[in-house]
Amino acid sequence: MARLTYHGHATCTLETDDGTRLVIDPFFDDNPACALSVAQVEADYVLVSHGHGDHFADCIPLARRTGATVIGTFELVSFCREKGVVNGHGMNIGGGHDFPFGRVKLTPALHTGSVAGDTEGTHTTDCSGFLITFNGKRVYHAGDTALTMDLLLLKGQVDVALLPIGDNFTMGPDDAVRAVEMIEPKVVIPIHYNTWPVIAQDPEAFKAKVGSRAAVEILSPGSTYEF
Ligand SMILES: [Zn+2]
């Protein structure tokens, strides 16, 4: 079995069938939705979709302490290396790579990009999502994105889709329903909502809107979905 534990906002730990721990978009210490401190988290890989603090804040301390390999865009991984991260694997959008646990492909995400902590502003980078495949299972973490036609390229490629529904900074619930129509995943897990009042959403209302298009798994922070 694989285990996906939601930590609130866009942060989750995906444990593959072989026990490899992938922490995606680590935002623990300043995450109002998360009770965990980054010091309590273990990781073999850290995947970061972009450099905004609500996705990247704890990437460098987590990777430095655990020795985990950071996976993300080339510029973001280069920044991490400059800040003392030993293991990094830079990629770019549209590219995939086979890791020991499975394959990661960076998918397009329509969002803005700056890198928290980059005082020189030299590491501005595009944002991505992730298509992660392992043991015949396909997980898509959208990162932060608008509804875009690029999502159609994922049609039939995804079993479990983590989609933002918060609105304001990303697509909202109605556009996320359209994303479900475009991607046709089996399971949808809503993310990037209820962290702050500006992205307050009712996940049950989202589930009702998705209807029979896909199963919607609403995970409260700290809970785990097994598949
Ligand atoms: Zn965000």
XYZ file of N, CA and C and ligand atoms in Angstrom:
682
model
N 0.831 -1.200 0.000
C 0.000 0.000 0.000
C 0.870 1.256 0.000
N 0.362 2.299 -0.620
C 0.981 3.613 -0.520
C 0.162 4.446 0.477
N 0.827 5.384 1.122
C 0.152 6.211 2.126
C 0.404 7.677 1.819
N -0.667 8.444 1.749
C -0.540 9.875 1.544
C -1.102 10.595 2.768
N -0.225 11.255 3.502
C -0.638 11.974 4.708
C -0.675 13.469 4.405
N -1.824 14.058 4.676
C -2.013 15.488 4.416
C -1.649 16.269 5.668
N -0.824 17.307 5.503
C -0.405 18.113 6.652
C -1.069 19.489 6.682
N -2.008 19.720 5.786
C -2.636 21.029 5.685
C -1.970 21.870 4.611
N -2.739 22.828 4.056
C -2.307 23.661 2.935
C -1.939 22.771 1.734
N -0.745 22.864 1.179
C -0.394 21.990 0.050
C 0.624 20.936 0.457
N 0.858 20.811 1.747
C 1.934 19.965 2.252
C 1.448 18.544 2.498
N 2.184 17.580 1.999
C 1.836 16.185 2.277
C 3.076 15.312 2.239
N 2.949 14.163 2.855
C 3.983 13.133 2.770
C 3.400 11.956 2.013
N 4.050 11.588 0.916
C 3.655 10.420 0.140
C 4.662 9.319 0.434
N 4.174 8.229 1.016
C 5.035 7.080 1.284
C 4.694 6.018 0.248
N 5.674 5.714 -0.599
C 5.414 4.768 -1.679
C 5.370 3.348 -1.119
N 4.972 2.411 -1.954
C 4.817 1.023 -1.513
C 6.109 0.450 -0.940
N 7.248 0.958 -1.426
C 8.532 0.439 -0.932
C 9.041 1.216 0.284
N 8.215 2.122 0.824
C 8.577 2.816 2.059
C 9.360 4.100 1.871
N 9.570 4.523 0.626
C 10.257 5.793 0.387
C 9.336 6.948 0.761
N 9.889 7.919 1.511
C 9.087 9.049 1.987
C 9.368 10.299 1.157
N 8.333 10.761 0.457
C 8.425 11.975 -0.349
C 7.613 13.063 0.363
N 8.271 14.109 0.791
C 7.552 15.240 1.378
C 7.373 16.291 0.279
N 6.135 16.657 0.032
C 5.823 17.598 -1.048
C 5.444 18.947 -0.446
N 6.089 20.008 -0.934
C 5.816 21.392 -0.529
C 5.827 21.576 0.991
N 7.010 21.393 1.601
C 7.095 21.411 3.072
C 6.861 22.789 3.677
N 5.741 22.912 4.372
C 5.344 24.148 5.053
C 4.742 23.707 6.379
N 5.600 23.616 7.392
C 5.188 23.055 8.671
C 5.117 24.126 9.769
N 6.262 24.724 10.076
C 6.349 25.535 11.301
C 5.409 26.744 11.304
N 5.249 27.405 10.174
C 4.391 28.586 10.107
C 3.040 28.292 9.458
N 2.730 27.009 9.310
C 1.479 26.596 8.679
C 0.384 26.515 9.739
N -0.593 27.441 9.717
C -1.623 27.441 10.769
C -2.446 26.159 10.801
N -2.438 25.412 9.687
C -3.256 24.196 9.618
C -2.504 22.959 10.087
N -1.221 23.106 10.408
C -0.387 21.933 10.683
C 0.127 21.956 12.118
N -0.080 20.846 12.819
C 0.374 20.760 14.207
C 1.821 20.290 14.306
N 2.354 19.739 13.227
C 3.715 19.201 13.245
C 4.744 20.314 13.112
N 5.881 20.117 13.756
C 7.036 20.968 13.501
C 7.928 20.261 12.488
N 8.644 21.030 11.682
C 9.498 20.395 10.667
C 10.556 19.513 11.320
N 10.904 19.822 12.559
C 11.917 19.018 13.262
C 11.436 17.591 13.515
N 10.111 17.356 13.421
C 9.554 16.021 13.667
C 9.403 15.210 12.374
N 9.735 15.819 11.248
C 9.430 15.218 9.951
C 10.658 14.499 9.399
N 10.434 13.316 8.825
C 11.512 12.596 8.140
C 11.211 12.543 6.655
N 12.253 12.518 5.850
C 12.059 12.518 4.402
C 13.243 11.859 3.714
N 12.953 11.186 2.606
C 14.004 10.703 1.711
C 14.154 11.644 0.514
N 13.039 12.212 0.110
C 13.020 13.205 -0.978
C 12.113 14.362 -0.556
N 12.447 15.554 -1.023
C 11.596 16.725 -0.809
C 11.287 17.315 -2.183
N 10.017 17.346 -2.524
C 9.595 17.885 -3.816
C 9.014 19.282 -3.580
N 9.511 20.266 -4.314
C 9.005 21.624 -4.144
C 8.482 22.158 -5.474
N 7.238 22.632 -5.445
C 6.584 23.073 -6.683
C 7.008 24.469 -7.104
N 7.324 25.314 -6.116
C 7.801 26.664 -6.409
C 8.341 27.275 -5.121
N 8.854 28.510 -5.232
C 9.613 29.085 -4.134
C 8.842 29.910 -3.132
N 7.537 30.053 -3.299
C 6.766 30.824 -2.318
C 6.835 30.144 -0.951
N 6.829 30.977 0.086
C 7.034 30.481 1.438
C 6.040 29.421 1.876
N 4.818 29.503 1.383
C 3.809 28.533 1.823
C 3.978 27.159 1.165
N 5.074 27.016 0.391
C 5.406 25.716 -0.219
C 6.858 25.326 0.040
N 7.660 26.335 0.320
C 9.120 26.157 0.304
C 9.763 26.420 1.661
N 8.996 26.995 2.600
C 9.590 27.547 3.826
C 10.509 26.573 4.550
N 10.101 25.301 4.644
C 10.866 24.340 5.441
C 11.682 23.377 4.584
N 11.782 23.659 3.302
C 12.517 22.759 2.406
C 13.987 22.646 2.796
N 14.640 23.771 2.965
C 16.083 23.752 3.211
C 16.408 23.146 4.576
N 15.745 23.563 5.673
C 16.048 22.896 6.949
C 15.754 21.403 6.944
N 14.680 21.005 6.279
C 14.337 19.580 6.240
C 15.385 18.781 5.457
N 15.777 19.307 4.308
C 16.754 18.584 3.477
C 18.129 18.578 4.131
N 18.480 19.666 4.784
C 19.788 19.712 5.439
C 19.865 18.715 6.597
N 18.808 18.630 7.383
C 18.843 17.739 8.548
C 18.774 16.266 8.152
N 17.920 15.949 7.175
C 17.683 14.543 6.840
C 18.596 14.024 5.735
N 19.207 14.934 4.974
C 19.979 14.500 3.811
C 19.109 14.139 2.629
N 17.818 14.461 2.713
C 16.897 14.155 1.625
C 17.308 14.881 0.345
N 16.948 14.297 -0.783
C 17.223 14.896 -2.085
C 16.089 15.839 -2.463
N 16.425 17.077 -2.768
C 15.416 18.047 -3.191
C 15.182 17.918 -4.693
N 13.920 17.792 -5.073
C 13.523 17.710 -6.479
C 12.660 18.923 -6.794
N 13.003 19.618 -7.862
C 12.218 20.776 -8.289
C 12.863 21.373 -9.524
N 12.458 22.590 -9.852
C 13.068 23.231 -11.015
C 14.559 23.483 -10.745
N 15.307 23.547 -11.814
C 16.759 23.684 -11.728
C 17.162 24.871 -10.846
N 16.497 26.017 -11.044
C 16.867 27.224 -10.307
C 16.612 27.062 -8.800
N 15.493 26.449 -8.475
C 15.143 26.276 -7.072
C 16.117 25.314 -6.389
N 16.465 24.249 -7.080
C 17.418 23.284 -6.513
C 18.808 23.921 -6.388
N 19.180 24.748 -7.347
C 20.472 25.447 -7.263
C 20.508 26.360 -6.045
N 19.395 27.044 -5.787
C 19.310 27.906 -4.604
C 19.482 27.082 -3.327
N 18.830 25.933 -3.282
C 18.953 25.061 -2.098
C 20.401 24.631 -1.892
N 21.092 24.303 -2.965
C 22.497 23.888 -2.859
C 23.344 25.035 -2.307
N 23.063 26.249 -2.767
C 23.815 27.404 -2.261
C 23.594 27.603 -0.770
N 22.454 27.138 -0.277
C 22.114 27.304 1.141
C 22.448 26.058 1.958
N 23.267 25.172 1.401
C 23.785 24.078 2.209
C 23.101 22.738 2.037
N 22.169 22.627 1.079
C 21.561 21.323 0.800
C 22.546 20.510 -0.032
N 22.835 19.299 0.413
C 23.852 18.483 -0.250
C 23.296 17.767 -1.468
N 22.082 17.212 -1.316
C 21.525 16.382 -2.387
C 20.374 17.109 -3.085
N 20.527 17.328 -4.372
C 19.468 17.976 -5.133
C 19.407 17.397 -6.525
N 18.211 17.410 -7.098
C 18.059 16.948 -8.475
C 17.217 17.971 -9.229
N 17.876 18.834 -9.972
C 17.187 19.872 -10.727
C 16.553 19.314 -11.984
N 15.365 19.815 -12.283
C 14.639 19.358 -13.476
C 14.042 20.592 -14.156
N 13.234 20.364 -15.159
C 12.467 21.477 -15.697
C 11.128 20.968 -16.213
N 10.243 21.899 -16.498
C 8.857 21.546 -16.786
C 8.763 20.723 -18.070
N 8.033 19.631 -17.983
C 7.887 18.725 -19.113
C 8.852 17.561 -19.068
N 9.874 17.694 -18.215
C 10.865 16.633 -18.106
C 10.513 15.673 -16.991
N 10.843 14.396 -17.212
C 10.662 13.383 -16.185
C 11.989 12.718 -15.896
N 12.058 12.042 -14.755
C 13.292 11.321 -14.394
C 12.913 10.098 -13.556
N 13.635 9.011 -13.805
C 13.415 7.786 -13.035
C 14.296 7.792 -11.798
N 13.663 7.812 -10.642
C 14.355 7.701 -9.355
C 14.202 6.262 -8.860
N 14.941 5.868 -7.824
C 14.819 4.484 -7.347
C 13.390 4.097 -6.946
N 12.597 5.053 -6.450
C 11.232 4.749 -6.002
C 10.205 4.802 -7.116
N 10.545 5.454 -8.253
C 9.583 5.650 -9.323
C 9.958 6.874 -10.147
N 8.993 7.383 -10.901
C 9.273 8.458 -11.846
C 8.585 9.746 -11.406
N 9.290 10.854 -11.576
C 8.711 12.175 -11.311
C 8.793 12.992 -12.588
N 7.678 13.576 -12.977
C 7.650 14.493 -14.114
C 7.145 15.845 -13.623
N 7.808 16.909 -14.020
C 7.333 18.251 -13.664
C 6.268 18.667 -14.675
N 5.124 19.076 -14.163
C 4.016 19.480 -15.026
C 3.863 21.001 -14.991
N 3.295 21.588 -16.033
C 3.111 23.041 -16.033
C 2.130 23.474 -14.951
N 2.398 24.640 -14.368
C 1.454 25.264 -13.432
C 1.442 26.744 -13.757
N 0.276 27.323 -13.829
C 0.150 28.742 -14.165
C 0.014 29.541 -12.875
N 1.123 30.195 -12.484
C 1.216 30.858 -11.184
C 2.422 31.790 -11.282
N 2.667 32.595 -10.255
C 3.846 33.455 -10.303
C 4.981 32.846 -9.487
N 6.200 33.334 -9.721
C 7.325 32.689 -9.069
C 8.329 33.657 -8.478
N 8.560 33.550 -7.189
C 9.703 34.173 -6.539
C 10.201 33.141 -5.547
N 11.387 33.358 -4.998
C 11.961 32.364 -4.097
C 12.153 32.992 -2.722
N 11.420 32.494 -1.735
C 11.538 33.013 -0.378
C 12.959 32.823 0.130
N 13.563 33.893 0.614
C 14.927 33.821 1.117
C 15.973 34.197 0.103
N 15.577 34.380 -1.154
C 16.520 34.762 -2.203
C 16.599 36.288 -2.246
N 17.467 36.836 -1.416
C 17.507 38.295 -1.265
C 18.041 38.982 -2.518
N 18.794 38.266 -3.332
C 19.326 38.857 -4.560
C 18.309 38.811 -5.700
N 17.290 37.979 -5.554
C 16.295 37.868 -6.615
C 16.812 37.203 -7.872
N 17.832 36.375 -7.736
C 18.447 35.769 -8.929
C 17.885 34.396 -9.256
N 17.016 33.876 -8.401
C 16.552 32.506 -8.619
C 15.066 32.431 -8.942
N 14.492 33.527 -9.410
C 13.083 33.498 -9.798
C 12.863 32.356 -10.781
N 11.821 31.620 -10.535
C 11.637 30.413 -11.330
C 10.166 30.181 -11.613
N 9.900 29.470 -12.676
C 8.524 29.088 -12.964
C 8.044 28.063 -11.943
N 6.738 27.923 -11.898
C 6.118 27.007 -10.940
C 5.775 25.703 -11.652
N 5.707 24.636 -10.893
C 5.389 23.344 -11.490
C 4.406 22.589 -10.622
N 3.903 21.513 -11.172
C 3.243 20.481 -10.397
C 4.074 19.218 -10.571
N 3.569 18.103 -10.033
C 4.314 16.847 -10.121
C 3.387 15.702 -10.535
N 3.837 14.918 -11.500
C 3.199 13.639 -11.795
C 4.168 12.563 -11.316
N 3.752 11.834 -10.293
C 4.623 10.862 -9.628
C 4.055 9.471 -9.902
N 4.857 8.601 -10.492
C 4.386 7.250 -10.784
C 5.300 6.237 -10.108
N 4.682 5.257 -9.474
C 5.428 4.208 -8.784
C 4.513 3.002 -8.650
N 5.049 1.830 -8.831
C 4.316 0.577 -8.633
C 2.937 0.602 -9.316
N 2.881 1.167 -10.502
C 1.623 1.200 -11.247
C 0.618 2.228 -10.753
N 1.025 3.079 -9.800
C 0.130 4.107 -9.258
C 0.573 5.481 -9.753
N -0.407 6.343 -9.997
C -0.090 7.648 -10.587
C -0.725 8.757 -9.749
N 0.128 9.591 -9.181
C -0.318 10.665 -8.293
C 0.065 11.999 -8.923
N -0.892 12.901 -8.993
C -0.642 14.247 -9.524
C -0.853 15.257 -8.409
N 0.210 16.010 -8.083
C 0.097 17.139 -7.154
C 0.194 18.385 -8.022
N -0.871 19.165 -8.066
C -0.944 20.257 -9.046
C -0.069 21.445 -8.689
N 0.456 21.504 -7.447
C 1.122 22.734 -7.025
C 0.094 23.846 -6.954
N 0.531 25.059 -7.191
C -0.407 26.186 -7.264
C -0.645 26.482 -8.736
N -1.868 26.387 -9.156
C -2.129 26.704 -10.554
C -3.548 27.217 -10.762
N -3.680 27.981 -11.831
C -4.987 28.322 -12.377
C -5.503 27.121 -13.154
N -6.764 27.180 -13.508
C -7.276 26.249 -14.507
C -6.608 26.602 -15.832
N -6.007 25.631 -16.459
C -5.361 25.894 -17.748
C -5.620 24.722 -18.682
N -5.577 24.998 -19.972
C -5.812 23.936 -20.949
C -4.752 22.838 -20.856
N -3.588 23.174 -20.288
C -2.528 22.160 -20.137
C -3.006 20.958 -19.325
N -4.000 21.171 -18.472
C -4.495 20.068 -17.645
C -5.064 18.944 -18.499
N -5.527 19.296 -19.700
C -6.061 18.263 -20.601
C -5.012 17.220 -20.949
N -3.747 17.627 -20.924
C -2.668 16.690 -21.256
C -2.555 15.572 -20.234
N -3.160 15.775 -19.057
C -3.093 14.765 -17.993
C -4.265 13.788 -18.060
N -5.156 13.994 -19.006
C -6.351 13.153 -19.095
C -5.970 11.674 -19.208
N -6.524 10.882 -18.318
C -6.272 9.444 -18.358
C -4.915 9.029 -17.812
N -4.145 9.993 -17.256
C -2.799 9.688 -16.765
C -2.725 9.658 -15.244
N -3.850 9.927 -14.571
C -3.790 10.188 -13.125
C -4.793 9.304 -12.380
N -4.325 8.665 -11.316
C -5.234 7.934 -10.421
C -5.696 8.831 -9.275
N -4.741 9.488 -8.611
C -5.054 10.349 -7.455
C -4.575 11.763 -7.772
N -5.479 12.722 -7.759
C -5.127 14.113 -8.071
C -5.304 14.986 -6.839
N -4.256 15.702 -6.475
C -4.347 16.713 -5.411
C -4.501 18.063 -6.089
N -5.667 18.685 -5.902
C -5.991 19.922 -6.615
C -6.281 21.045 -5.629
N -5.742 22.250 -5.891
C -6.089 23.383 -5.035
C -7.527 23.809 -5.285
N -8.204 24.179 -4.196
C -9.586 24.668 -4.334
C -9.788 26.007 -3.624
N -8.707 26.603 -3.114
C -8.846 27.745 -2.219
C -9.330 29.041 -2.840
N -9.150 29.176 -4.189
C -9.476 30.429 -4.864
C -8.487 31.522 -4.422
N -8.636 32.696 -4.917
C -7.783 33.865 -4.664
C -6.351 33.683 -5.197
N -5.599 32.704 -4.689
C -4.219 32.481 -5.147
C -4.127 31.381 -6.217
N -5.138 30.548 -6.287
C -5.145 29.407 -7.209
C -6.551 29.245 -7.760
N -6.765 28.194 -8.521
C -8.132 27.921 -8.934
C -9.022 27.714 -7.706
N -10.271 28.069 -7.860
C -11.266 27.864 -6.814
C -12.060 26.597 -7.087
N -13.076 26.354 -6.268
C -13.813 25.084 -6.383
C -14.438 24.853 -7.769
N -15.028 25.891 -8.370
C -15.686 25.672 -9.657
C -14.672 25.306 -10.740
N -13.532 26.013 -10.739
C -12.498 25.664 -11.722
C -11.871 24.307 -11.397
N -11.798 23.961 -10.127
C -11.256 22.641 -9.774
C -12.184 21.525 -10.274
N -13.482 21.779 -10.258
C -14.410 20.791 -10.839
C -14.137 20.649 -12.337
N -13.893 21.767 -13.009
C -13.561 21.686 -14.443
C -12.242 20.946 -14.651
N -11.295 21.143 -13.717
C -10.022 20.401 -13.804
C -10.263 18.901 -13.684
N -11.189 18.522 -12.810
C -11.530 17.096 -12.672
C -12.113 16.573 -13.977
N -12.963 17.388 -14.609
C -13.529 16.971 -15.906
C -12.434 16.781 -16.946
N -11.399 17.610 -16.892
C -10.334 17.541 -17.890
C -9.378 16.377 -17.623
N -9.060 16.146 -16.352
C -8.041 15.142 -16.007
C -8.642 13.738 -15.882
N -9.879 13.669 -15.416
C -10.562 12.394 -15.182
C -9.791 11.465 -14.236
N -9.385 11.965 -13.075
C -8.737 11.076 -12.102
C -9.781 10.174 -11.441
N -9.303 9.128 -10.787
C -10.238 8.278 -10.036
C -10.586 8.915 -8.696
N -9.573 9.553 -8.096
C -9.726 10.125 -6.746
C -9.193 11.553 -6.755
N -9.889 12.451 -6.090
C -9.442 13.834 -5.941
C -9.295 14.153 -4.463
N -8.184 14.782 -4.122
C -7.972 15.258 -2.756
C -7.813 16.775 -2.823
N -8.750 17.532 -2.235
C -8.634 18.999 -2.283
C -7.537 19.497 -1.329
N -6.778 20.484 -1.794
C -5.695 21.074 -0.998
C -5.730 22.600 -1.146
N -4.830 23.267 -0.404
C -4.646 24.721 -0.527
C -5.930 25.489 -0.222
N -6.556 25.125 0.906
C -7.761 25.839 1.346
C -7.814 25.804 2.868
N -8.543 26.785 3.433
C -8.796 26.875 4.887
C -7.539 27.089 5.726
N -6.434 27.453 5.098
C -5.228 27.770 5.860
C -5.373 29.152 6.491
N -5.954 30.059 5.716
C -6.237 31.418 6.161
C -7.641 31.793 5.678
N -8.241 32.814 6.267
C -9.616 33.188 5.862
C -9.746 33.495 4.363
N -8.709 34.031 3.745
C -8.828 34.433 2.333
C -9.002 33.223 1.407
N -8.623 32.038 1.873
C -8.837 30.835 1.050
C -9.775 29.836 1.761
N -10.703 30.384 2.531
C -11.707 29.530 3.193
C -12.624 28.907 2.142
N -12.807 27.598 2.235
C -13.713 26.881 1.329
C -14.362 25.733 2.082
N -15.501 25.289 1.556
C -16.197 24.141 2.128
C -15.892 22.919 1.261
N -15.049 22.002 1.755
C -14.689 20.854 0.921
C -15.863 19.930 0.637
N -16.840 19.901 1.546
C -18.029 19.064 1.294
C -18.830 19.617 0.110
N -18.890 20.950 0.002
C -19.580 21.556 -1.148
C -18.823 21.238 -2.440
N -17.487 21.245 -2.356
C -16.687 20.860 -3.529
C -16.980 19.412 -3.904
N -17.020 18.550 -2.914
C -17.295 17.127 -3.166
C -18.644 16.948 -3.863
N -19.640 17.699 -3.391
C -20.966 17.603 -4.007
C -20.944 18.077 -5.457
N -20.153 19.122 -5.725
C -20.056 19.629 -7.103
C -19.353 18.630 -8.021
N -18.353 17.933 -7.496
C -17.656 16.926 -8.319
C -18.609 15.784 -8.659
N -19.475 15.457 -7.693
C -20.500 14.450 -7.939
C -19.911 13.111 -8.329
N -20.404 12.560 -9.421
C -19.979 11.219 -9.832
C -18.743 11.242 -10.727
N -18.170 12.440 -10.934
C -17.011 12.514 -11.843
C -15.792 11.798 -11.265
N -15.659 11.821 -9.921
C -14.519 11.181 -9.258
C -14.871 11.029 -7.788
N -14.160 10.140 -7.128
C -14.293 10.052 -5.670
C -13.497 11.187 -5.053
N -14.085 11.893 -4.094
C -13.377 12.986 -3.418
C -13.044 12.537 -2.000
N -11.767 12.521 -1.690
C -11.297 12.178 -0.345
C -10.931 13.474 0.372
N -11.703 13.838 1.363
C -11.410 15.049 2.136
C -10.544 14.653 3.324
N -9.317 15.124 3.335
C -8.385 14.768 4.388
C -8.215 15.959 5.333
N -8.495 15.746 6.596
C -8.165 16.789 7.579
C -6.669 16.701 7.845
N -6.039 17.818 8.219
C -4.594 17.786 8.455
C -4.222 16.703 9.462
N -3.236 15.913 9.091
C -2.786 14.823 9.935
C -3.370 13.474 9.562
N -4.367 13.470 8.658
C -4.976 12.194 8.297
C -4.356 11.629 7.020
N -4.569 10.341 6.832
C -3.856 9.594 5.793
C -4.827 8.862 4.876
N -4.522 8.891 3.594
C -5.278 8.128 2.602
C -4.368 6.993 2.098
N -4.886 5.782 2.128
C -4.104 4.634 1.663
C -4.667 4.143 0.340
N -3.781 3.763 -0.535
C -4.236 3.296 -1.855
C -3.226 2.328 -2.464
Zn 0.455 28.529 -2.366
